[in-house]
C-alpha cells in the first residue's frame, strides 16, 4: 500500500481517500462468502471467517514522515501477508494463529515500565510514549531465522531517543525487553514451548544504534495486535525473534540478559543473532531466503546478505568472532 | 460384529477411501492455486509431510483393526492406502528438492548429509520406494515370502518418520504434534511386539507340553 501525503502540509489523508469502514467490511464479507461457497473443503471458509474477524476492528492512522535515508525502496510485502504470517508464540505456534487469536489483547490502557540502571526510571503510558519523539516511517527488510523475509514500512522512532530520556548510568551495559505474558489475553502462554514472559536483550551500543527502532505502527497505522501492539522493537540487521513484541518492561542491566530463545536452545539461537549467511542454523542453511509474496513456488531463493544488508552496523562487532558470538 | 461387504460394496468402500485420501491433496492444490497460503512452499511441504505421516499410521492400523473387529476385508484397502502414503511422501520430497533447492541435486545432498533431521527423513523416503515399487500383483507373486519380509520395512520407516518430525519441531521446542503421532506409532508397533511375544510364549508352552 502506498502511503500518500497531501501537499497541503498536513499529514492527514484527504477524506476522499478513505473508504468507509462499513463499505469495505461489507465487500470483504461478500467476497469471503462467495469464495467459501465455491471452495472445496472447509479450509477456505475458516480462513475467510478469520479474515473478516481480523478486519473487524479498524486501526487508527499514524502520521509519520518517511525517513528515506534508512528506507529500502524494495517492493513492500502486502499488509495482508505481513499480518497473517506471524511468529508470536503468545498467541499460538502456528503462523496463522496470531491473526486468529490476537484480538483478545487489550492494548489500552497500556504502560511501559522503565527501570534498572537509569537515573530517571519511569512508567510511561503508551500514548505518551508514542509522542515522545517525532514518528518516522522506515521501510526495513525483515529476515526471520526460519529462512523467509519481508519488507515492511514500520512507524516509530530510534530507540536511542527513549534511552536518552531515562539517562542510563555507567553500570547499564545491556538493555532487556520484557513482553506481556497474560494468560487471560494470550492463549499461547498456557503452552510450555517457552519460559514466559518473552525476554529479549541488546548490548547498549546496539540499542543506541540509529537503526534500532522503537515501533508503534506499520503501514501508516498503529500496530495490529498480531504484530506486537502496542509497542515493539524492530532491529533490521538481526533475525526477527530478537525484536520483542508487546513490551511492558524495559530494564537496564549490568549482565547479559537470559533471553527467551537463547535460554531454551542456546546452540541454535545465539544472543546476538545477527543475520549472517555464513553461519548456518544447525538444521538449515542461512545462505538464502524466500521473500514472502515474491514470485510464488518456482521463484529462486534470494541470497541472504550479511547483517541483512545493513552494513552500517558492522563497526558494532569489529574484532568479534561472529561464528562464536552468533 | 463381523461385517462382510459384498465385492460390489467393497468396490464402493474403496472408491470412498480413494476420494478421502485424495482430498488433502486437492485442498492443498486448490488453496495454492488460489494464492491463499502466505508461504506456499512451507504450506505444501508441511501439508504433504503431515499427510504422509497420518496415512502411514492408517496403514499400520489395518492389522490391529482386523484383529480387534474381525473385519478381515479391511486388508483389501491397505495397498491403496499405503500407496497414498507414498504419494504424499513423494510430494513432500519433491517440494524439498524442487521448491526448496531448485532441483540443485548437489545442494540437496549437502543438506541430506549435513543435517540429521533431513538425513532421517530422506532415508525414510528412500525406504518407501521399494515398498511402492513392489505393490503390484505381479511383484507380490514373484517375491512370494520375501514380499512380506520386505514390507516389514514399514516398522523401521514409521519410527524414522517420527524422528524426522520430532527433530524438525525441536527447532522451536514445539513437541505437541510429534508427541501425539509418536504415541500413535508407538501403540501400533507395541501391539505387534505384544502379539509376537504372546505367540512365542504360546509356542514355547505347547513345546514344553510335548517334551
mmCIF file with all atom_site columns, C-alpha atoms in Angstrom, chain B residues 47-136:
data_model
loop_
_atom_site.group_PDB
_atom_site.id
_atom_site.type_symbol
_atom_site.label_atom_id
_atom_site.label_alt_id
_atom_site.label_comp_id
_atom_site.label_asym_id
_atom_site.label_entity_id
_atom_site.label_seq_id
_atom_site.pdbx_PDB_ins_code
_atom_site.Cartn_x
_atom_site.Cartn_y
_atom_site.Cartn_z
_atom_site.occupancy
_atom_site.B_iso_or_equiv
_atom_site.pdbx_formal_charge
_atom_site.auth_seq_id
_atom_site.auth_comp_id
_atom_site.auth_asym_id
_atom_site.auth_atom_id
_atom_site.pdbx_PDB_model_num
ATOM 1  C CA . UNK B 1 47  ? 0.905   -30.287 4.434  1.00 0.00 ? 47  UNK B CA 1
ATOM 2  C CA . UNK B 1 48  ? 2.299   -33.166 2.380  1.00 0.00 ? 48  UNK B CA 1
ATOM 3  C CA . UNK B 1 49  ? 4.622   -34.275 5.194  1.00 0.00 ? 49  UNK B CA 1
ATOM 4  C CA . UNK B 1 50  ? 1.773   -34.275 7.726  1.00 0.00 ? 50  UNK B CA 1
ATOM 5  C CA . UNK B 1 51  ? -0.494  -36.325 5.455  1.00 0.00 ? 51  UNK B CA 1
ATOM 6  C CA . UNK B 1 52  ? 2.241   -38.807 4.564  1.00 0.00 ? 52  UNK B CA 1
ATOM 7  C CA . UNK B 1 53  ? 2.573   -39.500 8.283  1.00 0.00 ? 53  UNK B CA 1
ATOM 8  C CA . UNK B 1 54  ? -1.176  -39.666 9.002  1.00 0.00 ? 54  UNK B CA 1
ATOM 9  C CA . UNK B 1 55  ? -1.778  -42.096 6.156  1.00 0.00 ? 55  UNK B CA 1
ATOM 10 C CA . UNK B 1 56  ? 1.234   -44.175 7.100  1.00 0.00 ? 56  UNK B CA 1
ATOM 11 C CA . UNK B 1 57  ? -0.358  -44.545 10.544 1.00 0.00 ? 57  UNK B CA 1
ATOM 12 C CA . UNK B 1 58  ? -3.570  -45.657 8.825  1.00 0.00 ? 58  UNK B CA 1
ATOM 13 C CA . UNK B 1 59  ? -1.728  -48.489 7.045  1.00 0.00 ? 59  UNK B CA 1
ATOM 14 C CA . UNK B 1 60  ? -0.231  -49.583 10.374 1.00 0.00 ? 60  UNK B CA 1
ATOM 15 C CA . UNK B 1 61  ? -3.712  -49.533 11.908 1.00 0.00 ? 61  UNK B CA 1
ATOM 16 C CA . UNK B 1 62  ? -5.109  -52.061 9.401  1.00 0.00 ? 62  UNK B CA 1
ATOM 17 C CA . UNK B 1 63  ? -3.870  -55.194 11.148 1.00 0.00 ? 63  UNK B CA 1
ATOM 18 C CA . UNK B 1 64  ? -4.954  -54.131 14.668 1.00 0.00 ? 64  UNK B CA 1
ATOM 19 C CA . UNK B 1 65  ? -8.335  -53.120 13.250 1.00 0.00 ? 65  UNK B CA 1
ATOM 20 C CA . UNK B 1 66  ? -8.716  -56.569 11.685 1.00 0.00 ? 66  UNK B CA 1
ATOM 21 C CA . UNK B 1 67  ? -7.765  -58.354 14.867 1.00 0.00 ? 67  UNK B CA 1
ATOM 22 C CA . UNK B 1 68  ? -9.988  -56.293 17.137 1.00 0.00 ? 68  UNK B CA 1
ATOM 23 C CA . UNK B 1 69  ? -13.061 -56.231 14.885 1.00 0.00 ? 69  UNK B CA 1
ATOM 24 C CA . UNK B 1 70  ? -12.738 -59.318 12.744 1.00 0.00 ? 70  UNK B CA 1
ATOM 25 C CA . UNK B 1 71  ? -13.172 -57.139 9.649  1.00 0.00 ? 71  UNK B CA 1
ATOM 26 C CA . UNK B 1 72  ? -10.799 -59.098 7.508  1.00 0.00 ? 72  UNK B CA 1
ATOM 27 C CA . UNK B 1 73  ? -11.807 -57.246 4.380  1.00 0.00 ? 73  UNK B CA 1
ATOM 28 C CA . UNK B 1 74  ? -10.013 -54.041 5.521  1.00 0.00 ? 74  UNK B CA 1
ATOM 29 C CA . UNK B 1 75  ? -6.773  -55.646 4.363  1.00 0.00 ? 75  UNK B CA 1
ATOM 30 C CA . UNK B 1 76  ? -8.068  -55.247 0.839  1.00 0.00 ? 76  UNK B CA 1
ATOM 31 C CA . UNK B 1 77  ? -7.772  -51.468 1.302  1.00 0.00 ? 77  UNK B CA 1
ATOM 32 C CA . UNK B 1 78  ? -4.230  -51.492 2.622  1.00 0.00 ? 78  UNK B CA 1
ATOM 33 C CA . UNK B 1 79  ? -2.309  -51.394 -0.631 1.00 0.00 ? 79  UNK B CA 1
ATOM 34 C CA . UNK B 1 80  ? -4.179  -48.358 -1.876 1.00 0.00 ? 80  UNK B CA 1
ATOM 35 C CA . UNK B 1 81  ? -3.776  -46.534 1.447  1.00 0.00 ? 81  UNK B CA 1
ATOM 36 C CA . UNK B 1 82  ? -0.080  -47.425 1.500  1.00 0.00 ? 82  UNK B CA 1
ATOM 37 C CA . UNK B 1 83  ? 0.369   -46.023 -1.984 1.00 0.00 ? 83  UNK B CA 1
ATOM 38 C CA . UNK B 1 84  ? -1.270  -42.797 -0.846 1.00 0.00 ? 84  UNK B CA 1
ATOM 39 C CA . UNK B 1 85  ? 1.264   -42.576 1.999  1.00 0.00 ? 85  UNK B CA 1
ATOM 40 C CA . UNK B 1 86  ? 3.977   -42.856 -0.657 1.00 0.00 ? 86  UNK B CA 1
ATOM 41 C CA . UNK B 1 87  ? 2.193   -40.296 -2.853 1.00 0.00 ? 87  UNK B CA 1
ATOM 42 C CA . UNK B 1 88  ? 2.238   -37.658 -0.078 1.00 0.00 ? 88  UNK B CA 1
ATOM 43 C CA . UNK B 1 89  ? 5.826   -38.560 0.891  1.00 0.00 ? 89  UNK B CA 1
ATOM 44 C CA . UNK B 1 90  ? 6.796   -38.097 -2.755 1.00 0.00 ? 90  UNK B CA 1
ATOM 45 C CA . UNK B 1 91  ? 5.196   -34.639 -2.885 1.00 0.00 ? 91  UNK B CA 1
ATOM 46 C CA . UNK B 1 92  ? 6.982   -33.816 0.370  1.00 0.00 ? 92  UNK B CA 1
ATOM 47 C CA . UNK B 1 93  ? 10.318  -34.882 -1.135 1.00 0.00 ? 93  UNK B CA 1
ATOM 48 C CA . UNK B 1 94  ? 9.599   -33.098 -4.395 1.00 0.00 ? 94  UNK B CA 1
ATOM 49 C CA . UNK B 1 95  ? 8.803   -29.859 -2.535 1.00 0.00 ? 95  UNK B CA 1
ATOM 50 C CA . UNK B 1 96  ? 12.145  -30.176 -0.744 1.00 0.00 ? 96  UNK B CA 1
ATOM 51 C CA . UNK B 1 97  ? 14.100  -30.850 -3.942 1.00 0.00 ? 97  UNK B CA 1
ATOM 52 C CA . UNK B 1 98  ? 12.219  -28.513 -6.274 1.00 0.00 ? 98  UNK B CA 1
ATOM 53 C CA . UNK B 1 99  ? 10.875  -25.558 -4.326 1.00 0.00 ? 99  UNK B CA 1
ATOM 54 C CA . UNK B 1 100 ? 13.497  -25.501 -1.592 1.00 0.00 ? 100 UNK B CA 1
ATOM 55 C CA . UNK B 1 101 ? 16.594  -26.447 -3.593 1.00 0.00 ? 101 UNK B CA 1
ATOM 56 C CA . UNK B 1 102 ? 15.509  -25.544 -7.121 1.00 0.00 ? 102 UNK B CA 1
ATOM 57 C CA . UNK B 1 103 ? 16.442  -29.048 -8.362 1.00 0.00 ? 103 UNK B CA 1
ATOM 58 C CA . UNK B 1 104 ? 20.049  -28.466 -7.298 1.00 0.00 ? 104 UNK B CA 1
ATOM 59 C CA . UNK B 1 105 ? 20.812  -32.100 -6.505 1.00 0.00 ? 105 UNK B CA 1
ATOM 60 C CA . UNK B 1 106 ? 24.295  -31.312 -5.168 1.00 0.00 ? 106 UNK B CA 1
ATOM 61 C CA . UNK B 1 107 ? 22.815  -28.811 -2.695 1.00 0.00 ? 107 UNK B CA 1
ATOM 62 C CA . UNK B 1 108 ? 20.176  -31.369 -1.744 1.00 0.00 ? 108 UNK B CA 1
ATOM 63 C CA . UNK B 1 109 ? 22.894  -33.943 -0.977 1.00 0.00 ? 109 UNK B CA 1
ATOM 64 C CA . UNK B 1 110 ? 24.819  -31.458 1.128  1.00 0.00 ? 110 UNK B CA 1
ATOM 65 C CA . UNK B 1 111 ? 21.668  -30.916 3.200  1.00 0.00 ? 111 UNK B CA 1
ATOM 66 C CA . UNK B 1 112 ? 20.939  -34.650 3.426  1.00 0.00 ? 112 UNK B CA 1
ATOM 67 C CA . UNK B 1 113 ? 24.447  -35.431 4.639  1.00 0.00 ? 113 UNK B CA 1
ATOM 68 C CA . UNK B 1 114 ? 24.892  -32.441 6.933  1.00 0.00 ? 114 UNK B CA 1
ATOM 69 C CA . UNK B 1 115 ? 21.596  -32.244 8.792  1.00 0.00 ? 115 UNK B CA 1
ATOM 70 C CA . UNK B 1 116 ? 20.451  -35.303 10.746 1.00 0.00 ? 116 UNK B CA 1
ATOM 71 C CA . UNK B 1 117 ? 16.755  -34.433 10.605 1.00 0.00 ? 117 UNK B CA 1
ATOM 72 C CA . UNK B 1 118 ? 16.903  -34.324 6.822  1.00 0.00 ? 118 UNK B CA 1
ATOM 73 C CA . UNK B 1 119 ? 19.085  -37.463 6.686  1.00 0.00 ? 119 UNK B CA 1
ATOM 74 C CA . UNK B 1 120 ? 16.467  -39.376 8.625  1.00 0.00 ? 120 UNK B CA 1
ATOM 75 C CA . UNK B 1 121 ? 13.573  -38.081 6.546  1.00 0.00 ? 121 UNK B CA 1
ATOM 76 C CA . UNK B 1 122 ? 15.450  -38.880 3.360  1.00 0.00 ? 122 UNK B CA 1
ATOM 77 C CA . UNK B 1 123 ? 16.181  -42.455 4.484  1.00 0.00 ? 123 UNK B CA 1
ATOM 78 C CA . UNK B 1 124 ? 12.513  -42.955 5.389  1.00 0.00 ? 124 UNK B CA 1
ATOM 79 C CA . UNK B 1 125 ? 11.505  -41.770 1.920  1.00 0.00 ? 125 UNK B CA 1
ATOM 80 C CA . UNK B 1 126 ? 14.100  -43.917 0.123  1.00 0.00 ? 126 UNK B CA 1
ATOM 81 C CA . UNK B 1 127 ? 12.934  -46.985 2.060  1.00 0.00 ? 127 UNK B CA 1
ATOM 82 C CA . UNK B 1 128 ? 9.360   -46.310 0.966  1.00 0.00 ? 128 UNK B CA 1
ATOM 83 C CA . UNK B 1 129 ? 10.339  -46.540 -2.698 1.00 0.00 ? 129 UNK B CA 1
ATOM 84 C CA . UNK B 1 130 ? 10.818  -50.354 -2.869 1.00 0.00 ? 130 UNK B CA 1
ATOM 85 C CA . UNK B 1 131 ? 7.560   -50.836 -0.995 1.00 0.00 ? 131 UNK B CA 1
ATOM 86 C CA . UNK B 1 132 ? 5.682   -48.738 -3.532 1.00 0.00 ? 132 UNK B CA 1
ATOM 87 C CA . UNK B 1 133 ? 7.535   -50.381 -6.423 1.00 0.00 ? 133 UNK B CA 1
ATOM 88 C CA . UNK B 1 134 ? 6.607   -53.900 -5.260 1.00 0.00 ? 134 UNK B CA 1
ATOM 89 C CA . UNK B 1 135 ? 2.952   -53.160 -4.712 1.00 0.00 ? 135 UNK B CA 1
ATOM 90 C CA . UNK B 1 136 ? 1.757   -54.745 -7.947 1.00 0.00 ? 136 UNK B CA 1
#
